[in-house]
Amino acid sequence: MAVPKKRTSVSKKRIRKNIWKNKAYFAALKAFSLAKSLSTGNSKSFFVRQSNNETSIK
């Protein structure tokens, strides 16, 4: 079984952790931005079928 020979430095560990956190942050930001544009109806890249409630009420 492969075992690392030397201990990973604290700074290298922090750098890797921050890269991982930044990826998650930007993915969440993108998802939130898409959700905002969908809720306001300003989305140009994502299409949502609108339910037609007015015809079913009549």
Tab-separated table of N, CA and C in Angstrom:
chain	number	residue	atom	x	y	z
A	1	MET	N	0.836	-1.184	0.000
A	1	MET	CA	0.000	0.000	0.000
A	1	MET	C	0.879	1.244	0.000
A	2	ALA	N	0.513	2.230	-0.816
A	2	ALA	CA	1.307	3.451	-0.938
A	2	ALA	C	1.096	4.353	0.277
A	3	VAL	N	2.202	4.808	0.822
A	3	VAL	CA	2.165	5.681	1.999
A	3	VAL	C	3.022	6.900	1.699
A	4	PRO	N	2.539	8.127	1.972
A	4	PRO	CA	3.373	9.302	1.732
A	4	PRO	C	4.616	9.294	2.611
A	5	LYS	N	5.731	9.710	2.046
A	5	LYS	CA	6.998	9.661	2.771
A	5	LYS	C	7.150	10.831	3.727
A	6	LYS	N	6.674	12.007	3.303
A	6	LYS	CA	6.853	13.185	4.147
A	6	LYS	C	5.508	13.816	4.433
A	7	ARG	N	5.482	14.555	5.495
A	7	ARG	CA	4.261	15.231	5.903
A	7	ARG	C	4.001	16.435	5.009
A	8	THR	N	2.737	16.668	4.653
A	8	THR	CA	2.364	17.834	3.848
A	8	THR	C	2.415	19.077	4.726
A	9	SER	N	3.024	20.119	4.226
A	9	SER	CA	3.161	21.347	5.020
A	9	SER	C	1.799	21.998	5.230
A	10	VAL	N	1.720	22.778	6.278
A	10	VAL	CA	0.474	23.455	6.628
A	10	VAL	C	0.082	24.448	5.532
A	11	SER	N	1.054	25.153	4.991
A	11	SER	CA	0.749	26.153	3.962
A	11	SER	C	0.204	25.485	2.697
A	12	LYS	N	0.776	24.354	2.308
A	12	LYS	CA	0.288	23.651	1.126
A	12	LYS	C	-1.118	23.122	1.360
A	13	LYS	N	-1.370	22.667	2.576
A	13	LYS	CA	-2.701	22.173	2.924
A	13	LYS	C	-3.728	23.301	2.861
A	14	ARG	N	-3.355	24.493	3.366
A	14	ARG	CA	-4.253	25.652	3.330
A	14	ARG	C	-4.533	26.098	1.904
A	15	ILE	N	-3.491	26.084	1.060
A	15	ILE	CA	-3.666	26.482	-0.337
A	15	ILE	C	-4.668	25.560	-1.014
A	16	ARG	N	-4.513	24.257	-0.836
A	16	ARG	CA	-5.424	23.292	-1.451
A	16	ARG	C	-6.845	23.456	-0.928
A	17	LYS	N	-6.970	23.698	0.366
A	17	LYS	CA	-8.295	23.862	0.970
A	17	LYS	C	-8.972	25.119	0.446
A	18	ASN	N	-8.213	26.206	0.283
A	18	ASN	CA	-8.773	27.452	-0.228
A	18	ASN	C	-9.203	27.328	-1.680
A	19	ILE	N	-8.450	26.582	-2.486
A	19	ILE	CA	-8.845	26.343	-3.876
A	19	ILE	C	-10.168	25.597	-3.898
A	20	TRP	N	-10.298	24.588	-3.047
A	20	TRP	CA	-11.522	23.788	-2.970
A	20	TRP	C	-12.709	24.652	-2.532
A	21	LYS	N	-12.481	25.533	-1.548
A	21	LYS	CA	-13.540	26.416	-1.072
A	21	LYS	C	-13.946	27.428	-2.139
A	22	ASN	N	-12.970	27.954	-2.890
A	22	ASN	CA	-13.278	28.929	-3.932
A	22	ASN	C	-14.112	28.314	-5.046
A	23	LYS	N	-13.828	27.056	-5.397
A	23	LYS	CA	-14.630	26.377	-6.417
A	23	LYS	C	-16.081	26.275	-5.963
A	24	ALA	N	-16.277	25.905	-4.703
A	24	ALA	CA	-17.630	25.785	-4.159
A	24	ALA	C	-18.316	27.144	-4.098
A	25	TYR	N	-17.576	28.181	-3.740
A	25	TYR	CA	-18.139	29.524	-3.640
A	25	TYR	C	-18.647	30.005	-4.993
A	26	PHE	N	-17.843	29.829	-6.036
A	26	PHE	CA	-18.249	30.312	-7.356
A	26	PHE	C	-19.377	29.475	-7.946
A	27	ALA	N	-19.425	28.189	-7.623
A	27	ALA	CA	-20.538	27.354	-8.078
A	27	ALA	C	-21.834	27.807	-7.413
A	28	ALA	N	-21.771	28.130	-6.127
A	28	ALA	CA	-22.949	28.609	-5.405
A	28	ALA	C	-23.383	29.972	-5.923
A	29	LEU	N	-22.437	30.841	-6.226
A	29	LEU	CA	-22.738	32.167	-6.757
A	29	LEU	C	-23.441	32.063	-8.104
A	30	LYS	N	-22.965	31.148	-8.947
A	30	LYS	CA	-23.565	30.945	-10.264
A	30	LYS	C	-24.988	30.409	-10.127
A	31	ALA	N	-25.176	29.448	-9.219
A	31	ALA	CA	-26.503	28.869	-9.009
A	31	ALA	C	-27.469	29.912	-8.466
A	32	PHE	N	-27.011	30.744	-7.555
A	32	PHE	CA	-27.857	31.783	-6.980
A	32	PHE	C	-28.232	32.817	-8.030
A	33	SER	N	-27.276	33.170	-8.869
A	33	SER	CA	-27.531	34.126	-9.936
A	33	SER	C	-28.572	33.580	-10.913
A	34	LEU	N	-28.464	32.293	-11.256
A	34	LEU	CA	-29.444	31.676	-12.151
A	34	LEU	C	-30.822	31.651	-11.504
A	35	ALA	N	-30.873	31.342	-10.213
A	35	ALA	CA	-32.151	31.304	-9.500
A	35	ALA	C	-32.792	32.689	-9.460
A	36	LYS	N	-31.975	33.732	-9.248
A	36	LYS	CA	-32.509	35.095	-9.239
A	36	LYS	C	-33.070	35.480	-10.598
A	37	SER	N	-32.346	35.144	-11.658
A	37	SER	CA	-32.810	35.519	-12.989
A	37	SER	C	-34.057	34.735	-13.374
A	38	LEU	N	-34.171	33.493	-12.905
A	38	LEU	CA	-35.378	32.712	-13.181
A	38	LEU	C	-36.575	33.266	-12.428
A	39	SER	N	-36.360	33.689	-11.193
A	39	SER	CA	-37.477	34.182	-10.392
A	39	SER	C	-37.996	35.524	-10.910
A	40	THR	N	-37.100	36.335	-11.476
A	40	THR	CA	-37.536	37.622	-12.017
A	40	THR	C	-38.003	37.508	-13.455
A	41	GLY	N	-37.678	36.401	-14.097
A	41	GLY	CA	-38.075	36.191	-15.484
A	41	GLY	C	-37.141	36.827	-16.485
A	42	ASN	N	-35.939	37.190	-16.054
A	42	ASN	CA	-34.974	37.847	-16.950
A	42	ASN	C	-33.961	36.884	-17.554
A	43	SER	N	-34.152	35.610	-17.351
A	43	SER	CA	-33.178	34.642	-17.842
A	43	SER	C	-33.231	34.549	-19.363
A	44	LYS	N	-32.040	34.589	-19.978
A	44	LYS	CA	-31.959	34.475	-21.428
A	44	LYS	C	-31.323	33.151	-21.836
A	45	SER	N	-30.742	32.442	-20.899
A	45	SER	CA	-30.038	31.215	-21.241
A	45	SER	C	-30.739	29.974	-20.699
A	46	PHE	N	-31.813	30.142	-19.955
A	46	PHE	CA	-32.484	29.020	-19.320
A	46	PHE	C	-33.979	29.212	-19.502
A	47	PHE	N	-34.644	28.203	-20.026
A	47	PHE	CA	-36.062	28.336	-20.330
A	47	PHE	C	-36.893	27.512	-19.365
A	48	VAL	N	-37.943	28.109	-18.835
A	48	VAL	CA	-38.848	27.448	-17.904
A	48	VAL	C	-40.249	27.543	-18.477
A	49	ARG	N	-40.937	26.432	-18.485
A	49	ARG	CA	-42.306	26.439	-18.978
A	49	ARG	C	-43.204	27.097	-17.945
A	50	GLN	N	-43.923	28.119	-18.365
A	50	GLN	CA	-44.812	28.834	-17.464
A	50	GLN	C	-46.157	28.114	-17.422
A	51	SER	N	-46.679	27.902	-16.223
A	51	SER	CA	-47.993	27.289	-16.105
A	51	SER	C	-49.051	28.332	-16.423
A	52	ASN	N	-50.105	27.913	-17.092
A	52	ASN	CA	-51.141	28.839	-17.524
A	52	ASN	C	-52.340	28.689	-16.603
A	53	ASN	N	-52.315	29.363	-15.468
A	53	ASN	CA	-53.354	29.239	-14.448
A	53	ASN	C	-54.621	30.005	-14.806
A	54	GLU	N	-54.491	31.047	-15.618
A	54	GLU	CA	-55.665	31.884	-15.929
A	54	GLU	C	-56.708	31.118	-16.735
A	55	THR	N	-56.303	30.237	-17.630
A	55	THR	CA	-57.262	29.505	-18.449
A	55	THR	C	-57.941	28.408	-17.646
A	56	SER	N	-57.245	27.867	-16.644
A	56	SER	CA	-57.855	26.796	-15.859
A	56	SER	C	-58.878	27.338	-14.858
A	57	ILE	N	-58.786	28.642	-14.488
A	57	ILE	CA	-59.717	29.241	-13.541
A	57	ILE	C	-61.064	29.503	-14.213
A	58	LYS	N	-61.050	29.858	-15.477
A	58	LYS	CA	-62.286	30.209	-16.199
A	58	LYS	C	-63.225	29.055	-16.364
